[in-house]
Coordinates of C-alpha atoms in Angstrom, one line a residue:
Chain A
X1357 CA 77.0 -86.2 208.6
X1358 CA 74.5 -83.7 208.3
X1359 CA 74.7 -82.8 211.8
X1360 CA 78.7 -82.1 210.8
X1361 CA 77.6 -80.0 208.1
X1362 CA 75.5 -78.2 209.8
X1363 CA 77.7 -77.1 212.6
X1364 CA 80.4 -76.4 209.4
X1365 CA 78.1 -73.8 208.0
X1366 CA 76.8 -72.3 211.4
X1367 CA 80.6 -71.8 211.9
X1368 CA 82.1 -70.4 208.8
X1369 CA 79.3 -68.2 207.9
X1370 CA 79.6 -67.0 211.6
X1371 CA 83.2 -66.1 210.8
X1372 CA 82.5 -64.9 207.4
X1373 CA 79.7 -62.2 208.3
X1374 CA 81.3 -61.5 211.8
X1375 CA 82.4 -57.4 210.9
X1376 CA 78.3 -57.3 209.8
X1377 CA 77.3 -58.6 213.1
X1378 CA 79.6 -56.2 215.1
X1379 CA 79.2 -53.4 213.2
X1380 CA 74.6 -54.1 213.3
X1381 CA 75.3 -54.8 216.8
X1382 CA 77.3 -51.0 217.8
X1383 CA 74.9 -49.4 215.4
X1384 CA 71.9 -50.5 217.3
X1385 CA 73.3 -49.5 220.5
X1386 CA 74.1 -45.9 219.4
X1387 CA 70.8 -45.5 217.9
X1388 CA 69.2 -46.5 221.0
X1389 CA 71.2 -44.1 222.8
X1390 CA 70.7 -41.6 220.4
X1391 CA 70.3 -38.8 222.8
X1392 CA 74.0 -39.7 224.7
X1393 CA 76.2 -40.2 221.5
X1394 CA 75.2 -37.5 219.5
X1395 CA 75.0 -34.1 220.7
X1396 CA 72.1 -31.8 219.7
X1397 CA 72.1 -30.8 216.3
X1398 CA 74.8 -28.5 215.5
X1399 CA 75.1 -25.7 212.9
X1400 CA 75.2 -26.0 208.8
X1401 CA 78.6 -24.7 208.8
X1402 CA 80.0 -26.7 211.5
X1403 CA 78.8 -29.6 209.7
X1404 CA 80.2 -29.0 206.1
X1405 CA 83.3 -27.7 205.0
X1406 CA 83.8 -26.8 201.8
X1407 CA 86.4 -29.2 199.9
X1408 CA 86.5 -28.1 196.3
X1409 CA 84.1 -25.7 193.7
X1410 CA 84.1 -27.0 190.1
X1411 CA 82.5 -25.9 186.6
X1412 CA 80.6 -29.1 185.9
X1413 CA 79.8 -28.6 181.7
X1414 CA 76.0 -29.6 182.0
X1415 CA 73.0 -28.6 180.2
X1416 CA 70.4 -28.6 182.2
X1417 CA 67.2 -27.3 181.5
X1418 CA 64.4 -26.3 184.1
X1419 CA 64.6 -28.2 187.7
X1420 CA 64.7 -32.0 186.0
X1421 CA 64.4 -34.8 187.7
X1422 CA 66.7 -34.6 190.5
X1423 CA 67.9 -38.0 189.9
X1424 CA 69.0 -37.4 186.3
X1425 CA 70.6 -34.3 186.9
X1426 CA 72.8 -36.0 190.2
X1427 CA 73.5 -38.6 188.5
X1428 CA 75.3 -36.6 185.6
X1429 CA 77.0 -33.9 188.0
X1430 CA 78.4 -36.9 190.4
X1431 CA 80.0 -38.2 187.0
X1432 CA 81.3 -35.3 186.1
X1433 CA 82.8 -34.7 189.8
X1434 CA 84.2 -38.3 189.8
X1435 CA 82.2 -39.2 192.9
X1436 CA 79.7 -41.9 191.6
X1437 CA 77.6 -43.4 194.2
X1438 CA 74.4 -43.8 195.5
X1439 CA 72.9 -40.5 196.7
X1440 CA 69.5 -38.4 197.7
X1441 CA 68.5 -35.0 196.3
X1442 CA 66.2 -32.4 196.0
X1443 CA 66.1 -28.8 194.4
X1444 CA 66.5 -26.0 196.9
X1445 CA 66.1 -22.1 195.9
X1446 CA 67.2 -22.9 192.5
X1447 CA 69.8 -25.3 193.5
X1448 CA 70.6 -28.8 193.1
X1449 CA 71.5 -30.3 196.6
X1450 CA 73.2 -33.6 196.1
X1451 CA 74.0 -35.7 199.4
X1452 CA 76.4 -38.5 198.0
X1453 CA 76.1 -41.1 200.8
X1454 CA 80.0 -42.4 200.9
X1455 CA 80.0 -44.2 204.2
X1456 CA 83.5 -43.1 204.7
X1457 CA 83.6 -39.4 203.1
X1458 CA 79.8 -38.1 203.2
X1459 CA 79.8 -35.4 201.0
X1460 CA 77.2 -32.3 199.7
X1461 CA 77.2 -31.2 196.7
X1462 CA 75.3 -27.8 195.3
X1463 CA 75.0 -27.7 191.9
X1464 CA 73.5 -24.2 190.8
X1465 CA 72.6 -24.6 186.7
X1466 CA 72.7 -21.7 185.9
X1467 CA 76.5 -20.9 186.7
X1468 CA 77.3 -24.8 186.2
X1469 CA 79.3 -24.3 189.6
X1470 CA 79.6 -27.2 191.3
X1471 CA 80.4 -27.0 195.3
X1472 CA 81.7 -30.0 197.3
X1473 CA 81.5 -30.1 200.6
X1474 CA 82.8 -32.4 203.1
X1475 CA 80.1 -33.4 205.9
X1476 CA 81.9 -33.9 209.4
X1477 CA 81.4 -37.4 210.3
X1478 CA 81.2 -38.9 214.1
X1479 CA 81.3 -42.8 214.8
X1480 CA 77.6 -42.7 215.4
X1481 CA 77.0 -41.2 212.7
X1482 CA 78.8 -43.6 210.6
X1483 CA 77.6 -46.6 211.7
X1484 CA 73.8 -44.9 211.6
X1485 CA 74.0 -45.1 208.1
X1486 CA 75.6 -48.0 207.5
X1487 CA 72.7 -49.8 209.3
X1488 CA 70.0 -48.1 207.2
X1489 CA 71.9 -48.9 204.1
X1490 CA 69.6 -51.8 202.3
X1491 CA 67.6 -52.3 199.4
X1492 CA 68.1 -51.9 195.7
X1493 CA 67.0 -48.7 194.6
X1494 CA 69.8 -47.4 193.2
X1495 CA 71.5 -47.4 190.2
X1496 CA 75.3 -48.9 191.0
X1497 CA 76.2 -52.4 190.8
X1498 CA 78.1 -52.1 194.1
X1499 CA 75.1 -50.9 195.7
X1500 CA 73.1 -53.7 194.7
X1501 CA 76.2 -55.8 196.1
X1502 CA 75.5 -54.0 199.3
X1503 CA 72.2 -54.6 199.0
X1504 CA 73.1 -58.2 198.9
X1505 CA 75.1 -58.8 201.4
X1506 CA 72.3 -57.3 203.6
X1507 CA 70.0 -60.2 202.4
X1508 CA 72.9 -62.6 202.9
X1509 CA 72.7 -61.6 206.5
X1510 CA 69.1 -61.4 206.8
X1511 CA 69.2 -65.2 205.6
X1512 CA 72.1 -66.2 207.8
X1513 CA 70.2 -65.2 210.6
X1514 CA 67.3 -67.3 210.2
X1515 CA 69.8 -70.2 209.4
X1516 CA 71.9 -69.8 212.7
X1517 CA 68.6 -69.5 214.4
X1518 CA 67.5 -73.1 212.7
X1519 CA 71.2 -74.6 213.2
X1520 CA 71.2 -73.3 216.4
X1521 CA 68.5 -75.0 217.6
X1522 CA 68.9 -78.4 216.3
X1523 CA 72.3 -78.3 217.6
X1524 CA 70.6 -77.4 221.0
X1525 CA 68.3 -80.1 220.9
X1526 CA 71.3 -82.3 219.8
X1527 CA 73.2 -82.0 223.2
X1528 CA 70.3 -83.9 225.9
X1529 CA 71.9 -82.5 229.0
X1530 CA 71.2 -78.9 227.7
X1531 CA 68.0 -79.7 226.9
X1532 CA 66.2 -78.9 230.3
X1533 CA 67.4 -75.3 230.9
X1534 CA 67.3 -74.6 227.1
X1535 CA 63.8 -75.4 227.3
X1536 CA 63.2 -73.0 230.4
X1537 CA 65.1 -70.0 229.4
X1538 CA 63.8 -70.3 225.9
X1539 CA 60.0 -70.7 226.8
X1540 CA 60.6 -67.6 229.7
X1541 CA 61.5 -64.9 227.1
X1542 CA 59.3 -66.2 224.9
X1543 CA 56.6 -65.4 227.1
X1544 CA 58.2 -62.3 228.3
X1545 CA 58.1 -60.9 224.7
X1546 CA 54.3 -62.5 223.9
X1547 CA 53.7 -60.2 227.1
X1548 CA 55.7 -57.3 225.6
X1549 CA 54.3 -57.9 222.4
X1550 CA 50.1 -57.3 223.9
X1551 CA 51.2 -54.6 226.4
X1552 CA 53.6 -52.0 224.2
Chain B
X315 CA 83.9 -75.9 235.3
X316 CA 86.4 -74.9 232.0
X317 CA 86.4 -71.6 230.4
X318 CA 85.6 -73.5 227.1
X319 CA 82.7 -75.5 228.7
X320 CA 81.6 -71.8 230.4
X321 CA 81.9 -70.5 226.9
X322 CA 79.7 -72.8 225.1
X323 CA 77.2 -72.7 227.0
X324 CA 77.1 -68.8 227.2
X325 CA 76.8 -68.9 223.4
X326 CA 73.7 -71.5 223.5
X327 CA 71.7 -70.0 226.5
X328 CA 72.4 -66.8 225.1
X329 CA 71.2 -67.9 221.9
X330 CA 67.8 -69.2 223.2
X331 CA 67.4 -67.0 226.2
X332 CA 67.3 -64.0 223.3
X333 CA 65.4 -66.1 220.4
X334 CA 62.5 -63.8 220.1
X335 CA 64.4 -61.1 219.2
X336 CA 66.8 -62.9 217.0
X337 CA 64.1 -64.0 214.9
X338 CA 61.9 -60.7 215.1
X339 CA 65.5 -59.0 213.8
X340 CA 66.0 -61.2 211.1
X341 CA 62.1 -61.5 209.6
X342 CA 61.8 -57.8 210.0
X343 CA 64.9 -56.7 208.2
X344 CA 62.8 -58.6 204.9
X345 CA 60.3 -56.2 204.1
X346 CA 62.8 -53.4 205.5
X347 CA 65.4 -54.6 202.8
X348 CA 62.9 -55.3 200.3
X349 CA 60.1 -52.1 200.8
X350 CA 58.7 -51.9 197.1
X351 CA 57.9 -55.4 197.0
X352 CA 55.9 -55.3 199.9
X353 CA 54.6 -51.9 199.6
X354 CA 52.9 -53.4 196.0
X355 CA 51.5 -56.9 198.0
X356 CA 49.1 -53.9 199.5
X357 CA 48.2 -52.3 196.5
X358 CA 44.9 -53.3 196.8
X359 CA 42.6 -49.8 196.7
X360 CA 42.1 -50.0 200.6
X361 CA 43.5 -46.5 202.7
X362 CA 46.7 -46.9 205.0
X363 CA 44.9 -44.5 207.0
X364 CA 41.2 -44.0 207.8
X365 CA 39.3 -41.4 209.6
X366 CA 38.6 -42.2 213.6
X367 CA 37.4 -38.4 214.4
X368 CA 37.6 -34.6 213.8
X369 CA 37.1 -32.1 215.7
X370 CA 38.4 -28.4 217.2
X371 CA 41.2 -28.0 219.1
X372 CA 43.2 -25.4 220.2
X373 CA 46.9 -25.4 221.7
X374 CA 49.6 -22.9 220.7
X375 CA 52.6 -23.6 218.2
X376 CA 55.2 -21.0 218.2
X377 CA 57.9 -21.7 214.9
X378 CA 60.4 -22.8 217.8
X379 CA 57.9 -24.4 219.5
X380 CA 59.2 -27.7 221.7
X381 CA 57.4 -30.0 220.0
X382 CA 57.7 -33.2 222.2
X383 CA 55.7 -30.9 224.9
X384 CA 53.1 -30.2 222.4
X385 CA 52.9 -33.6 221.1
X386 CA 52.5 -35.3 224.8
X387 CA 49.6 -32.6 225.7
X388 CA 48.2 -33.7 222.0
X389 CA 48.3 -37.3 223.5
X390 CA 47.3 -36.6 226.4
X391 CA 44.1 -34.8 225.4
X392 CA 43.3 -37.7 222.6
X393 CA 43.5 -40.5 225.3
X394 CA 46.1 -42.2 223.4
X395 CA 48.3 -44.7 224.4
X396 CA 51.8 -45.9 222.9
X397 CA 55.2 -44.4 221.8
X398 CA 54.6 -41.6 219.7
X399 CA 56.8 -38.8 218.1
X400 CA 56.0 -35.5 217.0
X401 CA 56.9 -33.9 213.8
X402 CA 56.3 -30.6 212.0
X403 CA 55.0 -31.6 208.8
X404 CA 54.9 -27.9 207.4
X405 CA 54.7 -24.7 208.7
X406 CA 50.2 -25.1 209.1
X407 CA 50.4 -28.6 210.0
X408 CA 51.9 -31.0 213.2
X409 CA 51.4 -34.7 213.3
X410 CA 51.9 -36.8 216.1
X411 CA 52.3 -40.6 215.3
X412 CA 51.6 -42.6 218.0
X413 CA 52.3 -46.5 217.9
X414 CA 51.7 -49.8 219.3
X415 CA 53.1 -52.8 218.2
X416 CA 49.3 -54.1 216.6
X417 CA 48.2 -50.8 215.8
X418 CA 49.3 -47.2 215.0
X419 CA 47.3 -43.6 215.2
X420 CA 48.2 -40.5 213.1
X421 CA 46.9 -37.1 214.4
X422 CA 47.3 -34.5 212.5
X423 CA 47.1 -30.9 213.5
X424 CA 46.0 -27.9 211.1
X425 CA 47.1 -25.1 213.0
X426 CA 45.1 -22.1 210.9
X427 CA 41.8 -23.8 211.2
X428 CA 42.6 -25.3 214.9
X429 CA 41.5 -28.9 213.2
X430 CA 42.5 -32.4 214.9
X431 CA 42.3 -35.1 213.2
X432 CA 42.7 -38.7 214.1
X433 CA 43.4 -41.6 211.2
X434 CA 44.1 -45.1 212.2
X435 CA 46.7 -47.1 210.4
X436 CA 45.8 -50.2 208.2
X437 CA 47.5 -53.3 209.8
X438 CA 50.5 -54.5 208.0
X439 CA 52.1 -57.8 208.1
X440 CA 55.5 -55.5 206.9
X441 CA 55.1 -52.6 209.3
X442 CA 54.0 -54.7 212.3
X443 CA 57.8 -56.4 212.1
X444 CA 59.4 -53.3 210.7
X445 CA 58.0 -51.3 213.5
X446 CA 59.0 -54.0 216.2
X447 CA 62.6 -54.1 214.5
X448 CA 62.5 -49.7 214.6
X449 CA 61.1 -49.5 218.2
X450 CA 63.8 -48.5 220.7
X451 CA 65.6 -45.3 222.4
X452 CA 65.0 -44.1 226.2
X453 CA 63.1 -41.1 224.9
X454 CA 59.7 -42.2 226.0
X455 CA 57.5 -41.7 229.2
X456 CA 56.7 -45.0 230.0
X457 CA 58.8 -47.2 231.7
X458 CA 57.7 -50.3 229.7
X459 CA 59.3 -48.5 226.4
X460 CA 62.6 -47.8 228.3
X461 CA 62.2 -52.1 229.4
X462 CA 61.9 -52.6 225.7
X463 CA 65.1 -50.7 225.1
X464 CA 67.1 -52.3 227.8
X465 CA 66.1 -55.8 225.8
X466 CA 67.6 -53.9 222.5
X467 CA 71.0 -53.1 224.8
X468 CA 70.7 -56.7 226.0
X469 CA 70.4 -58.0 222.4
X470 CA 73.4 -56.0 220.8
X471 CA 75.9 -57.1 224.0
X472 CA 74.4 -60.7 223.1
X473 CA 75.4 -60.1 219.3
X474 CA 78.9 -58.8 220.7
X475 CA 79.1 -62.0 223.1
X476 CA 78.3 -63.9 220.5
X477 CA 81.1 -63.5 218.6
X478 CA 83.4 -63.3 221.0
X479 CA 82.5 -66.6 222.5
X480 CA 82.5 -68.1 218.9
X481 CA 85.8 -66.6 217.9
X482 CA 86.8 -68.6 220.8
X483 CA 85.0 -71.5 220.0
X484 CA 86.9 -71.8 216.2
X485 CA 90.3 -71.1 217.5
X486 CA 90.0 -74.0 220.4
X487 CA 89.1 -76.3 217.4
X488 CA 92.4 -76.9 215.8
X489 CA 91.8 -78.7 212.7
X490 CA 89.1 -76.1 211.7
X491 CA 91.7 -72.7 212.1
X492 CA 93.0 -72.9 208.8
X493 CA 89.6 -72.6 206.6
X494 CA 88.2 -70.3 209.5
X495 CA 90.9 -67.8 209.1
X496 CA 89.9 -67.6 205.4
X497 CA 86.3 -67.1 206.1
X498 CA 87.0 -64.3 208.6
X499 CA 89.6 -62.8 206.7
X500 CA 87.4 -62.8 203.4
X501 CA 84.5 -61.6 205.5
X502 CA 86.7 -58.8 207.0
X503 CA 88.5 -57.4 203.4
X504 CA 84.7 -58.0 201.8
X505 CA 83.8 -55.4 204.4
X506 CA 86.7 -53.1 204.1
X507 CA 86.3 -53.1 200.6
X508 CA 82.8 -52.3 200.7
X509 CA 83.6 -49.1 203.0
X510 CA 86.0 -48.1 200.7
X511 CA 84.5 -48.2 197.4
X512 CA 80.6 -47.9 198.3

């Protein structure tokens, strides 16, 4: 029974986080072949093109937090969602991090002009980001959703591992070999591990 | 020999053949998902970095200089070992990390005064699997780094093999296609949502 069950879970939360484990497994491949899937950096203006200007009706005094102040000109704009920032020259550079639509955003106070621009995006790029995108630090519920899904697949790693072997050790005629291949790369990495 | 006996055993040799990694992956992406908690566990008044040495030193950095030749001659003349990267901090100031798996180096160079200075790391629990799960790339000289990067390549075909050979697996099993199709297909629109409204 509970080897049933186990197998059950292996198997459905297999199918469940499946796009998670393709998309973590292309990711890592483009980042480690960073150098032959993205090109060298290219210029600002080939990488934004302006989408839209807008008068964003906000007060804001001095060079506030830059948090704060993104936060209330990504309302304003529509485009909630979590972000980065930093004053530049006067200006508040917003990068809103849509996985899909990456977009910049230069807020200048003074004039309350608001100028979205839309960053070109290549696969590598998109799938960069998606992998570094964890944690809970921002303010949006969906993030935090994100976030969790992340840990969901942190922890359904650790559980396949666990299912898997006991379902190993389960089958006796797979024992033998298991038991080689697994104790080989575990001493390949323990070398790896003392020489890198 | 059947495809589907081929298949299962693909996806359990597989499995243990790349264990290590699997497990590295997973523990690692903890403290990577969960930073401020384990940044405060740390908290505890000792330096991340302390001072090894100082001393004068003298090598040229144009503003367009190539900084991964001036960051291997930095090495080079520290008698480091490791992967390292080179970064311009500021406009007076280049540091060169240089890591190991059990131990990392900082050097920092003050261009205006000609200064080097080399700061170990404090060893982290966190960093030690962080830095294992962020170690890859074929931009390093030694061939043991490009080794540990063919191991990433192997890993992420194994992740890809994986669930091909356990798509395979499901649909072979008859009686368990209905419930599995609605555990991919909430899996897949969970994801598709997420990309569109993240």
């Amino acid at each position: 029974m509970l080897s049933r069950l186990v197998r059950r879970v292996h198997m459905y939360l297999a199918l469940f986080l499946a796009p998670w484990v393709v998309m973590y497994a292309l990711s890592t491949l483009a980042m480690n072949h960073r150098g032959f899937f993205q090109p060298a950096q290219s210029s600002d203006e080939e990488r934004f093109q302006q989408d839209k200007q807008q008068i964003v009706p906000l007060e804001i005094a001095g060079e506030i937090a830059s948090a704060d102040a993104s936060r209330a000109v990504l309302d304003s704009l529509g485009l909630a969602g979590a972000f980065s920032a930093r004053w530049q020259n006067g200006l508040l550079v917003i990068h809103r991090n849509d996985p899909l639509a990456p977009r910049r955003i230069r807020f200048d106070p003074k004039t309350r002009l608001a100028t979205v621009e839309r960053e070109a995006l290549t696969a590598p790029m998109f799938l960069e980001r998606l992998h570094r995108r964890r944690g809970y630090q921002h303010d949006y519920t969906l993030e935090d959703t994100w976030a969790f899904s992340v840990d969901l697949f942190i922890a359904a790693m650790l559980f396949w591992a666990g299912s898997g072997l006991w379902m190993w050790w389960e089958m006796r005629t797979t024992r033998r070999l298991g038991l080689v291949l697994a104790f080989s790369t575990t001493a390949l990495f323990a070398i790896l591990l003392i020489v890198l | 020999m059947t495809f589907d006996y081929f298949n299962r055993r693909l996806h359990l040799y597989l499995a243990l053949s790349l264990l290590p990694w699997f497990l590295v992956y997973g523990l690692s992406s903890i403290p990577l998902s969960h930073g401020a908690y384990f940044n405060r566990l740390y908290e505890d008044g000792q330096p991340m970095w302390t001072l090894r040495f100082e001393r004068s030193y003298n090598v040229p950095v144009p503003d367009d200089a190539e900084l991964k030749t001036i960051g291997r001659r930095i090495v080079r003349d520290t008698g480091l070992t490791g992967a390292w990267g080179a970064y311009r901090q500021s406009a007076d100031e280049l540091h060169v990390f240089v890591y190991r798996f059990r131990h990392s180096v900082r050097v920092i160079y003050r261009i205006p005064e000609r200064k080097l200075r080399v700061e170990d790391a404090r060893f982290r629990w966190d960093h030690f699997f962080t830095g294992m799960h962020a170690r890859g790339g074929f931009d390093q000289d030694s061939w043991l780094d490009d080794f540990w990067a063919v191991v990433v390549d192997l890993f992420c075909v194994g992740l890809m093999l994986w669930v091909a050979s356990g798509l395979w697996m499901w649909w072979r099993a008859r009686g368990l296609r209905l419930w599995g199709a609605i555990a991919l297909g909430a899996g897949c629109a969970t994801f598709a949502l997420f990309l569109a409204a993240l």
